[in-house]
XYZ file of C-alpha atoms in Angstrom:
329
model
C 1.143 14.620 5.536
C 3.858 15.924 7.827
C 7.176 14.650 9.055
C 9.382 14.439 12.096
C 12.495 16.597 12.314
C 14.832 15.399 15.068
C 11.852 13.973 16.891
C 9.640 17.049 16.566
C 6.478 16.917 14.484
C 6.142 19.389 11.591
C 3.042 19.671 9.426
C 4.791 20.054 6.066
C 3.589 18.965 2.630
C 5.994 17.560 0.073
C 8.544 20.009 -1.327
C 8.130 19.918 -5.100
C 9.677 23.317 -5.839
C 13.182 21.907 -5.580
C 12.354 19.027 -7.953
C 10.760 20.924 -10.825
C 7.231 20.118 -9.728
C 7.927 16.399 -9.461
C 6.890 14.267 -6.492
C 9.876 12.346 -5.107
C 9.134 9.673 -2.529
C 11.566 9.344 0.364
C 13.228 6.039 1.115
C 12.013 4.089 4.148
C 14.297 4.435 7.181
C 13.697 1.304 9.285
C 15.101 -1.664 7.381
C 15.738 -4.509 9.843
C 14.343 -7.964 9.168
C 12.543 -10.707 11.027
C 14.030 -14.122 10.279
C 12.986 -17.646 11.205
C 16.239 -18.351 13.051
C 16.668 -14.930 14.624
C 20.078 -14.374 13.039
C 18.980 -10.836 12.159
C 18.341 -9.980 15.796
C 14.585 -10.296 15.301
C 13.367 -13.879 15.599
C 9.994 -14.903 14.233
C 7.700 -15.708 17.141
C 3.899 -15.817 17.424
C 2.441 -12.815 19.203
C 5.672 -10.818 19.169
C 5.100 -8.574 16.153
C 2.435 -6.016 15.358
C 1.445 -4.209 12.165
C 0.298 -0.616 12.085
C -1.669 -0.037 8.885
C -4.170 2.182 7.153
C -6.830 0.391 5.101
C -6.728 3.254 2.609
C -3.014 2.943 1.883
C -2.023 0.637 -1.004
C 1.386 -0.010 0.549
C -0.128 -1.083 3.875
C -2.826 -3.059 2.055
C -0.120 -5.319 0.611
C 0.895 -6.423 4.079
C -2.684 -7.116 5.144
C -3.244 -9.300 2.070
C -0.059 -11.332 2.547
C -0.776 -11.728 6.275
C -4.224 -13.082 5.400
C -3.109 -15.357 2.561
C -0.419 -16.850 4.796
C -2.878 -17.452 7.634
C -1.013 -15.239 10.087
C -3.965 -13.381 11.609
C -3.409 -15.047 15.001
C 0.383 -14.714 14.771
C 0.802 -11.023 13.938
C -1.624 -8.498 15.425
C -2.841 -5.365 13.615
C -3.983 -1.859 14.456
C -5.515 0.487 11.877
C -5.270 4.259 11.922
C -8.163 6.538 11.019
C -8.646 7.169 7.274
C -8.540 10.959 7.739
C -5.027 12.383 7.795
C -4.934 15.860 9.313
C -2.231 18.158 10.639
C -0.888 15.426 12.939
C -0.442 12.939 10.106
C -1.781 9.429 10.685
C -3.801 9.334 13.904
C -5.784 6.590 15.611
C -8.980 8.661 15.725
C -10.358 11.420 13.512
C -8.461 14.436 14.811
C -11.365 16.724 13.904
C -13.784 14.974 16.260
C -11.665 12.787 18.519
C -13.845 9.834 17.496
C -12.556 6.684 15.820
C -14.089 6.002 12.430
C -15.608 2.527 11.923
C -12.723 0.157 11.242
C -10.090 2.248 13.026
C -8.855 0.421 16.116
C -6.875 2.811 18.245
C -3.337 1.929 19.309
C -3.793 -1.216 21.379
C -0.077 -1.842 21.821
C 1.449 1.499 22.784
C -1.618 3.582 23.585
C -0.544 6.519 21.423
C -2.800 9.044 19.714
C -0.702 9.578 16.575
C 1.595 7.314 14.589
C 4.449 9.816 14.780
C 4.491 9.132 18.533
C 5.132 5.450 17.774
C 8.056 6.472 15.558
C 9.621 8.542 18.328
C 9.186 5.666 20.768
C 11.473 3.697 18.465
C 13.849 6.568 17.720
C 13.412 9.767 19.778
C 15.444 11.901 17.336
C 13.905 10.431 14.167
C 13.877 12.629 11.072
C 11.693 11.652 8.132
C 8.195 10.946 6.916
C 5.822 8.946 9.124
C 4.317 6.260 6.922
C 2.378 3.012 7.049
C 2.849 0.094 7.202
C 4.969 -0.264 10.315
C 6.158 -3.626 11.657
C 6.590 -3.209 15.422
C 8.428 -5.540 17.798
C 6.534 -5.742 21.092
C 9.446 -7.520 22.787
C 12.096 -4.851 22.253
C 9.726 -1.907 21.808
C 10.951 -0.705 18.455
C 10.134 -0.510 14.762
C 11.624 -3.362 12.786
C 10.721 -2.167 9.310
C 8.502 0.355 7.535
C 9.143 -0.710 3.937
C 6.140 -2.666 2.636
C 8.101 -4.546 -0.035
C 10.398 -5.989 2.629
C 7.632 -6.649 5.145
C 5.674 -8.813 2.700
C 8.782 -10.897 1.993
C 9.189 -11.491 5.735
C 5.547 -12.462 6.127
C 5.850 -14.813 3.195
C 8.618 -16.949 4.659
C 9.821 -16.073 8.164
C 6.651 -17.250 9.934
C 6.092 -20.539 8.090
C 6.258 -22.499 11.353
C 2.838 -21.048 12.192
C 1.494 -19.950 8.801
C 0.383 -21.712 5.634
C 3.503 -23.267 4.104
C 1.592 -24.172 0.950
C 1.337 -20.481 0.046
C 4.577 -19.106 -1.382
C 4.145 -15.699 -2.973
C 7.849 -15.172 -3.651
C 9.170 -18.514 -4.948
C 12.943 -18.485 -5.349
C 12.833 -19.726 -8.938
C 10.665 -16.777 -9.970
C 12.373 -14.037 -7.965
C 14.414 -12.553 -10.856
C 11.235 -12.125 -12.917
C 9.241 -10.906 -9.907
C 11.893 -8.333 -9.033
C 12.036 -7.082 -12.618
C 8.290 -6.562 -13.004
C 8.022 -5.135 -9.473
C 10.578 -2.450 -10.356
C 8.673 -1.314 -13.444
C 5.261 -1.491 -11.814
C 6.512 0.442 -8.793
C 8.034 3.232 -10.851
C 5.287 3.669 -13.432
C 2.113 2.476 -11.665
C 2.320 2.146 -7.844
C 4.314 5.346 -7.462
C 3.334 6.629 -10.889
C -0.168 7.599 -9.783
C 1.346 9.663 -6.973
C 3.812 11.291 -9.364
C 0.838 12.411 -11.426
C -1.404 13.343 -8.499
C 1.165 15.251 -6.460
C 2.867 16.999 -9.403
C 2.800 20.787 -9.202
C 4.003 21.561 -12.728
C 2.174 20.660 -15.934
C 5.210 19.053 -17.562
C 5.879 16.855 -14.523
C 2.248 15.734 -14.448
C 2.135 14.948 -18.169
C 5.389 12.991 -17.982
C 4.082 10.857 -15.115
C 0.612 10.233 -16.526
C 2.016 9.318 -19.958
C 4.417 6.765 -18.487
C 1.617 5.393 -16.293
C -0.710 4.683 -19.185
C 2.065 3.300 -21.369
C 2.672 0.744 -18.624
C -1.037 0.007 -18.184
C -1.251 -0.707 -21.918
C 1.682 -3.134 -21.634
C 0.150 -4.848 -18.617
C -3.192 -5.119 -20.414
C -1.507 -6.880 -23.326
C 0.293 -9.301 -21.019
C -2.734 -10.089 -18.863
C -4.883 -10.644 -21.939
C -2.795 -13.750 -22.624
C -1.576 -14.674 -19.132
C -3.548 -15.121 -15.941
C -0.737 -13.786 -13.728
C 2.182 -11.411 -14.096
C 4.847 -14.055 -13.463
C 4.526 -17.789 -14.057
C 1.278 -19.678 -13.609
C 0.448 -18.694 -10.023
C -0.443 -15.737 -7.864
C 2.719 -14.034 -6.619
C 3.637 -10.901 -4.709
C 3.949 -9.122 -8.073
C 0.214 -9.538 -8.621
C -0.607 -8.298 -5.122
C 1.620 -5.243 -5.503
C -0.128 -4.302 -8.754
C -3.588 -5.158 -7.426
C -3.614 -2.671 -4.551
C -3.082 0.207 -6.987
C -5.585 -1.082 -9.539
C -8.244 -1.488 -6.847
C -7.986 2.236 -6.076
C -7.672 3.401 -9.667
C -11.227 4.241 -10.680
C -12.503 5.227 -7.197
C -9.570 7.578 -6.515
C -6.665 7.924 -8.924
C -8.703 8.438 -12.102
C -10.363 11.591 -10.771
C -8.506 12.741 -7.672
C -5.017 12.246 -9.151
C -6.055 13.213 -12.719
C -5.071 9.800 -14.100
C -7.983 10.091 -16.472
C -6.826 9.157 -19.947
C -8.940 6.061 -19.484
C -10.702 4.412 -16.515
C -9.445 1.007 -15.458
C -12.777 -0.695 -16.120
C -12.239 -0.028 -19.839
C -9.201 -2.340 -19.746
C -10.862 -5.789 -19.927
C -7.844 -7.795 -18.763
C -6.727 -5.426 -15.992
C -10.265 -5.032 -14.671
C -10.841 -8.787 -14.759
C -7.505 -9.362 -13.011
C -8.512 -6.860 -10.314
C -11.877 -8.535 -9.768
C -10.353 -12.014 -9.628
C -7.965 -11.090 -6.819
C -10.597 -9.015 -4.994
C -12.935 -12.011 -4.957
C -10.539 -14.247 -3.040
C -12.064 -14.558 0.450
C -8.847 -13.718 2.280
C -8.359 -10.640 0.101
C -11.977 -9.465 0.164
C -11.833 -9.187 3.951
C -8.969 -6.651 3.697
C -10.801 -4.216 1.401
C -12.307 -1.137 3.060
C -13.504 1.054 0.184
C -15.000 3.660 2.529
C -11.571 4.178 4.118
C -9.963 4.368 0.680
C -12.239 7.095 -0.664
C -12.451 9.057 2.558
C -8.695 9.184 3.073
C -7.779 10.601 -0.308
C -10.685 12.991 -0.840
C -10.879 14.291 2.740
C -7.157 14.436 3.553
C -5.534 15.936 0.444
C -6.819 19.486 0.753
C -4.157 20.810 -1.641
C -5.865 18.701 -4.328
C -9.492 18.640 -3.101
C -9.983 21.772 -0.957
C -13.644 21.095 -0.137
C -13.005 17.595 1.210
C -16.131 16.345 -0.563
C -16.094 12.575 -1.180
C -17.733 11.537 -4.466
C -20.528 8.977 -4.428
C -19.236 7.055 -7.433
C -18.108 5.312 -9.418
C -20.462 2.351 -9.153
C -18.253 -0.669 -9.768
C -19.074 -4.318 -9.153
C -16.030 -6.165 -7.845
C -18.146 -9.320 -7.498
C -18.974 -9.605 -11.226
C -17.625 -12.755 -12.948
C -14.087 -12.212 -14.199
C -13.750 -15.151 -16.600
C -10.022 -15.469 -16.137
C -10.152 -19.216 -15.478
C -9.811 -19.678 -19.242
C -6.206 -18.448 -18.936
C -5.299 -21.067 -16.315
C -3.158 -23.054 -18.714
C -1.676 -20.084 -20.532
C 0.995 -19.481 -17.869
């Protein structure tokens, strides 16, 4: 994981010395918005916008799920980077071999070899981390946004002229509750696993992993009585939690030392994860091989050998039984 400094690539890991061993995630830099009427400067149009993603990344996975649930596959195109992240950051083929892994697409819009080259197309003197997802505007040749939370809101509403209007993952009446739970889940769970996994001091790790499992316990209690996090329907809050839970036992439990308890020992959380994973539109976005390969092969500071474990053996297709909570709200 490197970064660009005034448009020049530097292979630098996160600096945790200055933060007492704590991992601190940088803010996203590109924060423009696509709107239905174009008042933002970026008008929603079919075929104009393109997503750069990695199937391994939980943040990028959110955008793929919302794109699929909204029926926007023919409206917004997608390219996927290779799951292995080497000294050039995200690349469109395995940099060790020059060969694209199954599922990686290459850059079919800009023809670049590495994602950092897409960033410098948009801003030649860019300084910052090079992350996925990226929402690219083919018309103006620039990055619109690289903040997943904002991209999924755009996908949910800006493209309704061509997408499925019956699907609303961010209903206005529920937004205060959605925003509140999103903030806690982001801090303690979505980013919490990274705070534990990338910590370089024992105290920082223990602080992060304790807060993570306190939140998982709270979520387990809520989802034992409620089918969804907010209201009586699937919302973006559920999707944002789901992409972390999906990766928990295969990656975060072992690789990031989030091992107080595996997720499959939480009946409600594991059932919730299986229910969402079994939705046809969601199932098609899950690439478990990419998920495991990315983390175990790429993070050599954590897993120096790059060996990818065979397990755990988990059945996402097993009955979840959460229909009984349909009327619980």
